[in-house]
């Protein structure tokens, strides 16, 4: 049964200290934004700059090490271990759909259109100068694959999810971020200040990372609706968009993993596949195919070099390290959500889907959407770049979709896709935050509604203040990634230990009794 705690009150089973710190911090952030947005923005930028410079190299190595360890576990004997000890409760298609929509999130549409174009217009420093136009296109796609590929997906749920699933389902420990440190510190981390601080940091990071896309969706949809329908691009439209989004993802989170979240994710995967096929077949097909193959080859050949590139720290702070901080900030809460939906899967299934299949699908998606943008720009210089000027993400997307046959309709469908992507992130993170507050799989309806509405209201307040408020909160996740990265580091050596324990336990359970 999905919601065994449906009738419990808001604070039933909730760690009130973590609740108070998390909610209190977000309230303080909003108040400071209202009082002096310029000062707050400068403070956040300074903190993010410090975090990127001091921890950037560590984050790069952490993601690379996590990917390597996850692959080793998957291909070894421990890969057959079943996480949770039961058969899966969600079908393969729905499971993969939830993972794809939750982890790719709203960034998977606007960034898929804009990032390859951005790297094509300004070749990433790793590749140097002197490339011809075709090489620039392949390098642009390869760099985009680097940011949204194997390493990013792995840190969002492979090793940390394995650790949590073993400790929660097999050892009975709470489904909270602090549980990741149990193998290192034992019972001490389950109680008291340290454990509470770990949970609070993880929750604040994911709130910052989720409120940002909610707010930006309001801003980006308002721009897009103005461009397509002539609707006024203003605060009223932005607030109406965010209000509708709140209603969608809160209702989805309340109905639970096996209903609302599944329905939204399955719908979006089907729509995404249809749009991807449409762009591939009716867009610059040969250009997309040629540069996908070449871009993937560059990515696979140079992945370690790109992952460890440190020669231009200014560029890294704006791109690779920023993305790594972003994904690390999401890490513990994504691991909790992945642990919830992956019960009964084998370790090998989990790693192969999260660290291999999903990233490869993402490379295809970025190649088709972003590759089409590059193809149009090559064929007619300025057709995408002029709209994209000033890093206007929605303008880049519309500049691509409106060059397709029936571009108006396709543009609308892409906006629907983006909205549902953000909604799937909102509902899954609402659910994950509520689980982290209680430590079990079925948090109360009241708690889910509270966090869903609270994140939306914060986004609305920041939208009213202006894009600077939303941007500051988005950048704040890079600061929270500092303590969270230390938390995720433990899984690099703890997950193999957990995998070995599971394998031994399950092999013992499967052995016939000795009747001799």
Short mmCIF file of C-alpha atoms in Angstrom, two decimals:
data_model
loop_
_atom_site.label_atom_id
_atom_site.label_comp_id
_atom_site.label_asym_id
_atom_site.label_seq_id
_atom_site.Cartn_x
_atom_site.Cartn_y
_atom_site.Cartn_z
CA UNK A 1 0.00 0.00 0.00
CA UNK A 2 1.38 3.35 -1.04
CA UNK A 3 0.51 5.75 1.74
CA UNK A 4 0.35 4.06 5.13
CA UNK A 5 0.86 7.44 6.85
CA UNK A 6 -1.73 9.37 4.85
CA UNK A 7 -3.72 10.54 7.88
CA UNK A 8 -0.83 11.51 10.07
CA UNK A 9 -0.26 15.16 10.94
CA UNK A 10 2.44 17.43 9.65
CA UNK A 11 4.94 16.75 12.45
CA UNK A 12 4.15 13.08 13.03
CA UNK A 13 7.50 11.26 12.99
CA UNK A 14 9.33 14.38 11.77
CA UNK A 15 12.74 15.41 13.08
CA UNK A 16 11.60 18.85 14.24
CA UNK A 17 15.12 20.26 14.58
CA UNK A 18 15.93 19.43 10.94
CA UNK A 19 12.55 20.80 9.91
CA UNK A 20 13.15 24.05 11.80
CA UNK A 21 16.67 24.56 10.43
CA UNK A 22 15.65 23.80 6.83
CA UNK A 23 12.48 25.88 6.81
CA UNK A 24 14.12 28.62 8.89
CA UNK A 25 17.03 28.94 6.50
CA UNK A 26 14.77 29.26 3.48
CA UNK A 27 12.67 31.87 5.26
CA UNK A 28 15.81 33.84 6.17
CA UNK A 29 17.04 33.65 2.56
CA UNK A 30 13.76 35.07 1.26
CA UNK A 31 13.76 37.86 3.86
CA UNK A 32 17.33 38.85 2.97
CA UNK A 33 16.42 38.80 -0.72
CA UNK A 34 13.55 41.18 -0.04
CA UNK A 35 15.64 43.50 2.16
CA UNK A 36 18.77 43.72 -0.02
CA UNK A 37 18.94 41.54 -3.12
CA UNK A 38 22.18 43.10 -4.35
CA UNK A 39 24.01 42.35 -1.10
CA UNK A 40 22.66 38.79 -0.94
CA UNK A 41 23.53 38.14 -4.58
CA UNK A 42 27.08 39.40 -4.07
CA UNK A 43 27.46 37.24 -0.95
CA UNK A 44 26.24 34.10 -2.74
CA UNK A 45 28.48 34.75 -5.74
CA UNK A 46 31.49 35.19 -3.46
CA UNK A 47 30.67 31.96 -1.64
CA UNK A 48 30.18 30.04 -4.88
CA UNK A 49 33.46 31.43 -6.23
CA UNK A 50 35.30 30.29 -3.10
CA UNK A 51 33.69 26.84 -3.22
CA UNK A 52 34.55 26.38 -6.90
CA UNK A 53 38.17 27.45 -6.48
CA UNK A 54 38.88 25.45 -3.33
CA UNK A 55 36.83 22.31 -4.01
CA UNK A 56 36.59 22.23 -7.80
CA UNK A 57 39.49 19.83 -8.34
CA UNK A 58 38.23 17.58 -5.54
CA UNK A 59 34.75 17.47 -7.08
CA UNK A 60 36.19 16.54 -10.46
CA UNK A 61 38.10 13.61 -8.95
CA UNK A 62 35.11 12.59 -6.81
CA UNK A 63 32.83 12.22 -9.83
CA UNK A 64 35.42 10.34 -11.84
CA UNK A 65 36.20 7.97 -8.94
CA UNK A 66 32.48 7.36 -8.29
CA UNK A 67 31.94 6.34 -11.91
CA UNK A 68 34.90 3.95 -11.95
CA UNK A 69 33.95 2.28 -8.65
CA UNK A 70 30.30 1.93 -9.73
CA UNK A 71 31.33 0.19 -12.96
CA UNK A 72 33.68 -2.18 -11.12
CA UNK A 73 30.87 -3.16 -8.75
CA UNK A 74 28.41 -3.69 -11.60
CA UNK A 75 30.63 -6.05 -13.60
CA UNK A 76 31.82 -8.00 -10.53
CA UNK A 77 30.08 -10.79 -8.63
CA UNK A 78 28.44 -8.28 -6.30
CA UNK A 79 26.45 -6.98 -9.27
CA UNK A 80 23.97 -9.84 -8.85
CA UNK A 81 23.06 -8.73 -5.31
CA UNK A 82 19.42 -7.72 -5.04
CA UNK A 83 18.86 -4.38 -3.31
CA UNK A 84 15.94 -4.57 -0.93
CA UNK A 85 15.69 -8.35 -1.10
CA UNK A 86 12.41 -8.54 -3.03
CA UNK A 87 11.12 -8.43 -6.58
CA UNK A 88 10.73 -4.93 -8.10
CA UNK A 89 7.46 -3.17 -7.30
CA UNK A 90 7.63 -0.91 -10.39
CA UNK A 91 7.79 -2.14 -14.00
CA UNK A 92 10.97 -1.61 -15.97
CA UNK A 93 9.52 1.09 -18.24
CA UNK A 94 8.00 3.08 -15.39
CA UNK A 95 11.14 2.73 -13.29
CA UNK A 96 13.38 4.00 -16.10
CA UNK A 97 10.87 6.76 -16.92
CA UNK A 98 10.88 8.06 -13.35
CA UNK A 99 14.69 8.00 -13.23
CA UNK A 100 15.07 9.77 -16.58
CA UNK A 101 12.55 12.52 -15.81
CA UNK A 102 13.65 13.12 -12.24
CA UNK A 103 17.39 13.24 -12.82
CA UNK A 104 17.40 14.91 -16.24
CA UNK A 105 14.83 17.43 -14.97
CA UNK A 106 13.86 20.69 -16.61
CA UNK A 107 17.44 21.45 -17.54
CA UNK A 108 17.26 18.63 -20.02
CA UNK A 109 15.22 20.73 -22.46
CA UNK A 110 16.50 24.31 -22.27
CA UNK A 111 20.12 23.24 -21.68
CA UNK A 112 19.95 20.59 -24.41
CA UNK A 113 19.08 23.36 -26.85
CA UNK A 114 21.40 26.04 -25.52
CA UNK A 115 24.57 24.40 -24.21
CA UNK A 116 25.80 22.77 -27.45
CA UNK A 117 25.16 26.06 -29.27
CA UNK A 118 27.06 27.98 -26.56
CA UNK A 119 30.08 25.67 -26.88
CA UNK A 120 29.91 25.85 -30.68
CA UNK A 121 30.01 29.65 -30.60
CA UNK A 122 32.83 29.65 -28.01
CA UNK A 123 34.93 26.49 -28.18
CA UNK A 124 35.71 25.10 -24.68
CA UNK A 125 39.35 25.71 -23.69
CA UNK A 126 40.11 22.00 -23.39
CA UNK A 127 39.95 21.71 -27.19
CA UNK A 128 42.06 24.78 -27.87
CA UNK A 129 41.93 26.94 -31.00
CA UNK A 130 42.28 26.17 -34.69
CA UNK A 131 39.36 23.74 -35.09
CA UNK A 132 37.39 23.73 -38.32
CA UNK A 133 33.61 24.17 -38.22
CA UNK A 134 32.84 20.44 -38.16
CA UNK A 135 35.34 19.84 -35.35
CA UNK A 136 33.84 22.75 -33.40
CA UNK A 137 30.40 21.13 -33.64
CA UNK A 138 31.68 17.76 -32.43
CA UNK A 139 33.68 19.37 -29.62
CA UNK A 140 30.59 21.32 -28.54
CA UNK A 141 28.54 18.14 -28.31
CA UNK A 142 31.34 16.26 -26.52
CA UNK A 143 31.61 18.99 -23.88
CA UNK A 144 27.84 18.90 -23.36
CA UNK A 145 28.01 15.11 -22.98
CA UNK A 146 30.71 15.64 -20.36
CA UNK A 147 28.41 17.83 -18.27
CA UNK A 148 25.27 15.67 -18.59
CA UNK A 149 26.75 12.23 -19.11
CA UNK A 150 28.27 9.32 -17.19
CA UNK A 151 29.82 11.22 -14.29
CA UNK A 152 26.83 13.45 -13.60
CA UNK A 153 24.33 10.60 -13.60
CA UNK A 154 26.55 8.42 -11.40
CA UNK A 155 26.91 10.96 -8.60
CA UNK A 156 23.14 11.45 -8.59
CA UNK A 157 22.38 8.02 -7.29
CA UNK A 158 24.63 5.00 -7.90
CA UNK A 159 27.04 4.45 -4.98
CA UNK A 160 25.07 6.50 -2.45
CA UNK A 161 21.84 4.70 -3.36
CA UNK A 162 23.52 1.30 -2.97
CA UNK A 163 24.75 2.32 0.49
CA UNK A 164 21.36 3.65 1.58
CA UNK A 165 19.42 0.69 0.25
CA UNK A 166 21.58 -1.82 2.10
CA UNK A 167 21.49 0.12 5.37
CA UNK A 168 17.76 0.87 5.16
CA UNK A 169 16.22 -2.28 3.71
CA UNK A 170 18.66 -4.83 5.11
CA UNK A 171 19.77 -3.17 8.37
CA UNK A 172 16.65 -1.18 9.26
CA UNK A 173 18.34 2.23 9.48
CA UNK A 174 16.39 5.41 8.62
CA UNK A 175 16.17 6.61 5.02
CA UNK A 176 18.03 9.84 5.73
CA UNK A 177 21.23 11.48 4.41
CA UNK A 178 22.95 10.96 7.77
CA UNK A 179 22.69 7.20 7.28
CA UNK A 180 25.41 7.45 4.62
CA UNK A 181 27.88 8.14 7.43
CA UNK A 182 26.75 5.25 9.65
CA UNK A 183 29.49 2.87 8.39
CA UNK A 184 32.08 5.48 9.38
CA UNK A 185 30.75 6.87 12.68
CA UNK A 186 28.27 4.24 13.84
CA UNK A 187 25.27 5.05 16.05
CA UNK A 188 26.64 8.48 16.99
CA UNK A 189 25.68 9.94 13.63
CA UNK A 190 22.08 8.75 13.89
CA UNK A 191 21.36 11.06 16.81
CA UNK A 192 22.29 14.56 17.85
CA UNK A 193 23.66 17.68 16.21
CA UNK A 194 25.96 16.16 13.57
CA UNK A 195 23.29 13.94 12.07
CA UNK A 196 20.78 16.77 12.10
CA UNK A 197 23.25 19.13 10.41
CA UNK A 198 23.94 16.57 7.66
CA UNK A 199 20.23 16.16 6.95
CA UNK A 200 19.61 19.91 7.04
CA UNK A 201 22.47 20.71 4.63
CA UNK A 202 21.25 18.05 2.21
CA UNK A 203 17.66 19.29 2.36
CA UNK A 204 18.65 22.95 1.97
CA UNK A 205 20.80 22.03 -1.05
CA UNK A 206 17.98 20.26 -2.84
CA UNK A 207 15.45 22.98 -1.99
CA UNK A 208 17.79 25.55 -3.49
CA UNK A 209 18.30 23.34 -6.54
CA UNK A 210 14.57 22.74 -7.00
CA UNK A 211 13.20 26.20 -6.26
CA UNK A 212 15.58 27.61 -8.88
CA UNK A 213 14.14 25.59 -11.80
CA UNK A 214 10.59 26.27 -10.58
CA UNK A 215 11.25 30.01 -10.58
CA UNK A 216 13.15 29.96 -13.85
CA UNK A 217 10.35 27.97 -15.48
CA UNK A 218 8.03 30.85 -14.62
CA UNK A 219 10.44 33.34 -16.19
CA UNK A 220 11.20 31.19 -19.23
CA UNK A 221 7.59 30.17 -19.88
CA UNK A 222 6.49 33.79 -19.62
CA UNK A 223 9.05 34.74 -22.28
CA UNK A 224 7.98 31.82 -24.48
CA UNK A 225 4.26 32.55 -24.15
CA UNK A 226 4.93 36.16 -25.10
CA UNK A 227 6.92 35.07 -28.15
CA UNK A 228 4.33 32.51 -29.27
CA UNK A 229 1.01 34.06 -28.27
CA UNK A 230 1.74 37.71 -27.54
CA UNK A 231 0.82 37.30 -23.87
CA UNK A 232 2.41 39.97 -21.69
CA UNK A 233 5.81 38.85 -20.38
CA UNK A 234 5.42 40.07 -16.81
CA UNK A 235 5.09 39.08 -13.18
CA UNK A 236 1.41 38.11 -13.45
CA UNK A 237 2.11 35.54 -16.18
CA UNK A 238 5.15 34.26 -14.32
CA UNK A 239 3.18 33.76 -11.10
CA UNK A 240 0.34 32.02 -12.93
CA UNK A 241 2.82 29.58 -14.48
CA UNK A 242 4.45 28.82 -11.12
CA UNK A 243 1.02 28.44 -9.45
CA UNK A 244 -0.03 25.88 -12.04
CA UNK A 245 3.25 24.03 -11.62
CA UNK A 246 2.82 23.91 -7.82
CA UNK A 247 -0.62 22.34 -8.24
CA UNK A 248 0.69 19.71 -10.67
CA UNK A 249 3.74 18.52 -8.74
CA UNK A 250 2.15 18.73 -5.27
CA UNK A 251 -0.81 16.62 -6.39
CA UNK A 252 1.61 14.16 -7.98
CA UNK A 253 3.72 13.94 -4.80
CA UNK A 254 0.61 13.42 -2.67
CA UNK A 255 -0.66 10.55 -4.83
CA UNK A 256 2.73 8.89 -4.47
CA UNK A 257 5.43 7.02 -6.34
CA UNK A 258 3.17 4.31 -7.79
CA UNK A 259 0.59 6.76 -9.12
CA UNK A 260 1.14 10.47 -9.78
CA UNK A 261 4.93 10.43 -10.13
CA UNK A 262 4.73 7.39 -12.43
CA UNK A 263 2.02 8.91 -14.61
CA UNK A 264 3.86 12.20 -15.15
CA UNK A 265 7.17 10.46 -15.86
CA UNK A 266 5.69 7.94 -18.30
CA UNK A 267 3.84 10.70 -20.17
CA UNK A 268 6.97 12.77 -20.46
CA UNK A 269 9.15 9.93 -21.70
CA UNK A 270 6.66 9.09 -24.46
CA UNK A 271 6.34 12.77 -25.45
CA UNK A 272 10.13 13.19 -25.36
CA UNK A 273 10.69 10.18 -27.63
CA UNK A 274 8.12 11.45 -30.14
CA UNK A 275 9.63 14.95 -30.21
CA UNK A 276 13.15 13.56 -30.47
CA UNK A 277 12.13 11.42 -33.45
CA UNK A 278 10.37 14.37 -35.08
CA UNK A 279 13.39 16.68 -34.81
CA UNK A 280 15.75 13.96 -36.01
CA UNK A 281 13.66 13.07 -39.08
CA UNK A 282 12.52 16.56 -40.09
CA UNK A 283 15.50 18.60 -38.89
CA UNK A 284 19.09 18.54 -40.23
CA UNK A 285 19.21 14.73 -40.02
CA UNK A 286 22.59 14.05 -41.64
CA UNK A 287 24.29 16.83 -39.66
CA UNK A 288 22.87 15.48 -36.38
CA UNK A 289 23.85 11.87 -37.14
CA UNK A 290 27.38 12.71 -38.30
CA UNK A 291 28.20 14.91 -35.35
CA UNK A 292 26.59 12.63 -32.78
CA UNK A 293 28.89 9.81 -33.85
CA UNK A 294 31.95 12.05 -33.91
CA UNK A 295 31.00 13.89 -30.71
CA UNK A 296 30.44 10.61 -28.85
CA UNK A 297 33.80 9.37 -30.07
CA UNK A 298 35.52 12.51 -28.80
CA UNK A 299 33.69 12.20 -25.48
CA UNK A 300 34.65 8.55 -24.96
CA UNK A 301 38.24 9.14 -26.05
CA UNK A 302 38.82 12.32 -24.03
CA UNK A 303 36.49 11.74 -21.06
CA UNK A 304 39.25 11.45 -18.46
CA UNK A 305 41.08 14.46 -19.91
CA UNK A 306 37.93 16.61 -19.88
CA UNK A 307 37.01 15.37 -16.40
CA UNK A 308 40.40 16.40 -14.97
CA UNK A 309 40.99 19.56 -17.04
CA UNK A 310 42.17 22.42 -14.77
CA UNK A 311 43.98 24.84 -17.12
CA UNK A 312 41.20 27.46 -17.16
CA UNK A 313 39.61 27.79 -13.73
CA UNK A 314 37.52 30.81 -14.75
CA UNK A 315 35.81 28.80 -17.48
CA UNK A 316 35.46 25.78 -15.18
CA UNK A 317 33.71 27.88 -12.54
CA UNK A 318 31.06 28.86 -15.05
CA UNK A 319 30.65 25.42 -16.57
CA UNK A 320 32.05 22.08 -15.39
CA UNK A 321 32.61 22.90 -11.72
CA UNK A 322 29.28 24.73 -11.53
CA UNK A 323 27.48 21.67 -12.90
CA UNK A 324 29.42 19.35 -10.58
CA UNK A 325 28.48 21.48 -7.57
CA UNK A 326 24.88 21.43 -8.75
CA UNK A 327 24.71 17.66 -9.15
CA UNK A 328 26.60 16.99 -5.92
CA UNK A 329 24.14 19.20 -4.04
CA UNK A 330 21.30 17.04 -5.32
CA UNK A 331 23.20 13.80 -4.57
CA UNK A 332 21.93 12.64 -1.14
CA UNK A 333 18.27 13.46 -1.80
CA UNK A 334 18.37 11.89 -5.24
CA UNK A 335 19.92 8.80 -3.64
CA UNK A 336 17.02 8.63 -1.19
CA UNK A 337 14.51 8.87 -4.02
CA UNK A 338 16.35 6.32 -6.18
CA UNK A 339 16.49 3.99 -3.16
CA UNK A 340 12.72 4.34 -2.75
CA UNK A 341 11.84 3.50 -6.35
CA UNK A 342 14.54 0.83 -6.93
CA UNK A 343 13.62 -1.68 -4.23
CA UNK A 344 14.08 -5.19 -5.59
CA UNK A 345 16.51 -4.24 -8.36
CA UNK A 346 19.93 -5.81 -8.62
CA UNK A 347 23.02 -3.70 -8.07
CA UNK A 348 24.00 -4.34 -11.68
CA UNK A 349 20.62 -3.11 -12.96
CA UNK A 350 20.84 0.05 -10.90
CA UNK A 351 24.34 0.97 -12.05
CA UNK A 352 23.79 0.08 -15.69
CA UNK A 353 20.61 2.16 -15.90
CA UNK A 354 21.91 5.14 -13.90
CA UNK A 355 25.53 5.25 -15.03
CA UNK A 356 25.41 3.87 -18.58
CA UNK A 357 21.99 3.73 -20.26
CA UNK A 358 20.53 6.99 -18.98
CA UNK A 359 23.68 8.99 -19.87
CA UNK A 360 23.75 7.48 -23.37
CA UNK A 361 20.09 8.41 -23.89
CA UNK A 362 20.98 11.90 -22.69
CA UNK A 363 23.77 12.17 -25.28
CA UNK A 364 21.29 11.28 -28.02
CA UNK A 365 18.82 13.87 -26.69
CA UNK A 366 21.43 16.63 -26.54
CA UNK A 367 22.71 15.71 -30.02
CA UNK A 368 19.27 15.88 -31.59
CA UNK A 369 18.08 19.11 -29.93
CA UNK A 370 21.40 20.93 -29.60
CA UNK A 371 22.80 19.39 -32.78
CA UNK A 372 19.79 20.70 -34.70
CA UNK A 373 20.54 24.16 -33.31
CA UNK A 374 24.16 23.96 -34.43
CA UNK A 375 23.07 22.62 -37.83
CA UNK A 376 20.67 25.51 -38.35
CA UNK A 377 23.33 28.00 -37.23
CA UNK A 378 25.85 26.55 -39.69
CA UNK A 379 23.34 26.64 -42.55
CA UNK A 380 22.19 30.18 -41.71
CA UNK A 381 24.54 32.07 -39.35
CA UNK A 382 22.61 34.08 -36.78
CA UNK A 383 19.42 32.01 -36.99
CA UNK A 384 20.01 30.67 -33.47
CA UNK A 385 22.89 32.74 -32.10
CA UNK A 386 21.08 36.07 -32.43
CA UNK A 387 18.13 34.81 -30.37
CA UNK A 388 20.51 33.18 -27.88
CA UNK A 389 22.48 36.42 -27.32
CA UNK A 390 22.73 37.24 -23.62
CA UNK A 391 22.43 33.53 -22.77
CA UNK A 392 18.67 33.48 -23.36
CA UNK A 393 17.87 29.78 -22.91
CA UNK A 394 14.18 29.80 -23.94
CA UNK A 395 14.97 31.97 -26.97
CA UNK A 396 17.54 29.40 -28.13
CA UNK A 397 14.97 26.61 -27.84
CA UNK A 398 12.31 28.56 -29.75
CA UNK A 399 14.83 29.56 -32.42
CA UNK A 400 15.42 25.85 -33.05
CA UNK A 401 11.85 24.54 -32.83
CA UNK A 402 10.35 27.28 -34.97
CA UNK A 403 12.62 26.33 -37.89
CA UNK A 404 11.02 22.88 -37.97
CA UNK A 405 7.88 22.06 -39.97
CA UNK A 406 4.82 23.09 -37.93
CA UNK A 407 7.23 24.93 -35.67
CA UNK A 408 4.51 26.69 -33.70
CA UNK A 409 2.94 23.41 -32.58
CA UNK A 410 6.31 21.79 -31.91
CA UNK A 411 7.34 24.80 -29.80
CA UNK A 412 4.22 24.40 -27.67
CA UNK A 413 4.89 20.68 -27.21
CA UNK A 414 8.45 21.41 -26.10
CA UNK A 415 7.12 23.85 -23.51
CA UNK A 416 4.73 21.15 -22.26
CA UNK A 417 7.67 18.74 -22.07
CA UNK A 418 9.73 21.26 -20.09
CA UNK A 419 6.87 21.95 -17.68
CA UNK A 420 6.34 18.28 -16.94
CA UNK A 421 10.11 17.76 -16.56
CA UNK A 422 10.21 20.45 -13.86
CA UNK A 423 7.05 19.02 -12.30
CA UNK A 424 8.64 15.56 -12.04
CA UNK A 425 11.62 17.10 -10.28
CA UNK A 426 9.29 19.02 -7.97
CA UNK A 427 7.20 16.00 -7.02
CA UNK A 428 10.15 13.63 -6.55
CA UNK A 429 12.12 16.10 -4.44
CA UNK A 430 9.02 16.97 -2.40
CA UNK A 431 8.69 13.27 -1.70
CA UNK A 432 12.42 12.85 -0.99
CA UNK A 433 12.55 15.82 1.42
CA UNK A 434 9.58 14.40 3.29
CA UNK A 435 11.26 10.99 3.49
CA UNK A 436 14.46 12.58 4.81
CA UNK A 437 12.43 14.37 7.49
CA UNK A 438 10.87 11.14 8.74
CA UNK A 439 13.34 8.42 7.77
CA UNK A 440 10.78 6.09 6.19
CA UNK A 441 9.25 5.44 2.78
CA UNK A 442 5.74 6.77 3.36
CA UNK A 443 5.84 10.32 4.79
CA UNK A 444 2.52 11.92 5.66
CA UNK A 445 0.39 13.69 3.08
CA UNK A 446 0.49 16.89 5.15
CA UNK A 447 4.28 16.95 5.12
CA UNK A 448 4.42 16.43 1.36
CA UNK A 449 1.90 19.21 0.77
CA UNK A 450 3.83 21.57 3.05
CA UNK A 451 7.14 21.16 1.25
CA UNK A 452 5.58 21.20 -2.19
CA UNK A 453 3.72 24.43 -1.52
CA UNK A 454 6.60 26.01 0.41
CA UNK A 455 9.07 25.51 -2.45
CA UNK A 456 6.57 26.97 -4.87
CA UNK A 457 5.81 29.98 -2.68
CA UNK A 458 9.53 30.71 -2.27
CA UNK A 459 9.90 30.56 -6.05
CA UNK A 460 6.99 32.97 -6.47
CA UNK A 461 8.46 35.46 -3.99
CA UNK A 462 11.83 35.34 -5.73
CA UNK A 463 10.15 35.75 -9.13
CA UNK A 464 8.48 38.92 -7.87
CA UNK A 465 11.86 40.20 -6.66
CA UNK A 466 13.36 39.43 -10.08
CA UNK A 467 15.58 36.90 -11.84
CA UNK A 468 18.45 37.85 -9.52
CA UNK A 469 16.72 36.22 -6.55
CA UNK A 470 16.10 32.97 -8.40
CA UNK A 471 19.65 32.98 -9.74
CA UNK A 472 21.14 33.60 -6.31
CA UNK A 473 19.28 30.64 -4.84
CA UNK A 474 20.37 28.45 -7.74
CA UNK A 475 23.99 29.46 -7.21
CA UNK A 476 23.70 28.75 -3.50
CA UNK A 477 23.58 25.01 -4.21
CA UNK A 478 27.26 25.25 -5.21
CA UNK A 479 28.06 26.41 -1.65
CA UNK A 480 26.02 23.61 -0.06
CA UNK A 481 27.90 21.14 -2.27
CA UNK A 482 30.98 21.62 -0.06
CA UNK A 483 29.71 19.63 2.96
CA UNK A 484 27.53 17.39 0.80
CA UNK A 485 30.54 16.32 -1.30
CA UNK A 486 32.31 15.13 1.84
CA UNK A 487 29.20 13.10 2.65
CA UNK A 488 29.14 11.51 -0.81
CA UNK A 489 32.87 10.78 -0.67
CA UNK A 490 32.31 8.08 1.95
CA UNK A 491 30.22 6.02 -0.50
CA UNK A 492 33.25 5.57 -2.75
CA UNK A 493 34.69 3.05 -0.28
CA UNK A 494 31.55 2.21 1.74
CA UNK A 495 29.44 1.06 -1.24
CA UNK A 496 31.88 -1.75 -2.18
CA UNK A 497 31.80 -2.90 1.43
CA UNK A 498 27.99 -2.85 1.47
CA UNK A 499 27.90 -4.74 -1.83
CA UNK A 500 30.22 -7.44 -0.48
CA UNK A 501 28.06 -7.82 2.65
CA UNK A 502 24.88 -8.14 0.56
CA UNK A 503 26.45 -10.72 -1.72
CA UNK A 504 27.63 -12.83 1.23
CA UNK A 505 24.26 -12.62 2.99
CA UNK A 506 22.29 -13.54 -0.13
CA UNK A 507 24.60 -16.39 -1.05
CA UNK A 508 24.19 -17.80 2.47
CA UNK A 509 20.40 -17.49 2.21
CA UNK A 510 20.35 -19.31 -1.12
CA UNK A 511 22.50 -22.23 0.05
CA UNK A 512 20.52 -25.41 0.89
CA UNK A 513 20.63 -26.46 4.56
CA UNK A 514 23.31 -28.94 5.56
CA UNK A 515 21.41 -32.07 6.56
CA UNK A 516 24.54 -34.13 7.10
#
